[in-house]
Amino acid sequence: TWDEELLDVISKKWKVGHSFSLEDIYQFENHFAKLYPDNNYVQAKLRQTLQHLRNQGYIEFKEKRGHYTRIK
């Protein structure tokens, strides 16, 4: 799923407590486009998936828009 795949990318790239930005996530756009070739809105889906991961307690949104911290 998108959630599992993005969580895997985040887990490999950033340790717990480390921060990253939406622009960092967009660097993996081609990876997700290859996995899901029928999705024409990869960036929007990545943003939605980040919201899912936040709701599941894996990341938290920072005060500065487009910035996140891995919390588990």
Short mmCIF file of C-alpha atoms in Angstrom, two decimals, residues 7-70:
data_model
loop_
_atom_site.label_atom_id
_atom_site.label_comp_id
_atom_site.label_asym_id
_atom_site.label_seq_id
_atom_site.Cartn_x
_atom_site.Cartn_y
_atom_site.Cartn_z
CA LEU A 7 6.71 4.47 5.73
CA ASP A 8 9.43 2.15 4.43
CA VAL A 9 11.05 5.03 2.52
CA ILE A 10 10.89 7.32 5.55
CA SER A 11 12.21 4.62 7.89
CA LYS A 12 15.20 3.93 5.65
CA LYS A 13 16.04 7.60 5.09
CA TRP A 14 15.34 9.24 8.49
CA LYS A 15 15.89 8.02 12.03
CA VAL A 16 13.35 8.56 14.81
CA GLY A 17 13.52 12.20 15.89
CA HIS A 18 14.87 13.43 12.56
CA SER A 19 13.01 15.96 10.47
CA PHE A 20 12.30 16.09 6.76
CA SER A 21 10.32 18.22 4.36
CA LEU A 22 7.68 17.68 1.73
CA GLU A 23 10.34 18.52 -0.86
CA ASP A 24 12.43 15.64 0.50
CA ILE A 25 9.46 13.31 -0.01
CA TYR A 26 8.87 14.62 -3.53
CA GLN A 27 12.37 13.37 -4.43
CA PHE A 28 10.82 9.88 -4.38
CA GLU A 29 8.04 10.82 -6.81
CA ASN A 30 9.52 8.74 -9.64
CA HIS A 31 9.78 5.71 -7.36
CA PHE A 32 6.07 5.92 -6.55
CA ALA A 33 5.13 6.71 -10.15
CA LYS A 34 6.78 3.44 -11.20
CA LEU A 35 5.03 1.48 -8.43
CA TYR A 36 1.64 3.01 -9.23
CA PRO A 37 1.72 3.86 -12.96
CA ASP A 38 -2.05 4.46 -13.15
CA ASN A 39 -1.90 7.28 -10.58
CA ASN A 40 -1.65 10.65 -12.32
CA TYR A 41 -1.53 12.63 -9.04
CA VAL A 42 1.48 11.21 -7.24
CA GLN A 43 2.32 14.38 -5.29
CA ALA A 44 -1.24 14.70 -4.01
CA LYS A 45 -1.24 11.03 -3.01
CA LEU A 46 2.06 11.47 -1.18
CA ARG A 47 0.58 14.38 0.80
CA GLN A 48 -2.50 12.30 1.64
CA THR A 49 -0.30 9.39 2.70
CA LEU A 50 1.71 11.68 4.99
CA GLN A 51 -1.59 12.59 6.66
CA HIS A 52 -2.34 8.88 7.13
CA LEU A 53 1.09 8.31 8.69
CA ARG A 54 0.52 11.28 10.99
CA ASN A 55 -2.86 9.90 12.05
CA GLN A 56 -1.24 6.51 12.74
CA GLY A 57 1.42 8.15 14.95
CA TYR A 58 4.48 7.56 12.77
CA ILE A 59 5.23 11.21 11.99
CA GLU A 60 4.18 14.58 13.29
CA PHE A 61 3.61 17.75 11.37
CA LYS A 62 5.82 20.67 12.37
CA GLU A 63 4.62 24.25 12.79
CA LYS A 64 6.35 25.23 9.56
CA ARG A 65 4.18 24.04 6.70
CA GLY A 66 5.59 21.09 4.77
CA HIS A 67 7.92 19.93 7.54
CA TYR A 68 7.68 16.70 9.50
CA THR A 69 9.44 14.70 12.21
CA ARG A 70 9.60 10.92 12.39
#
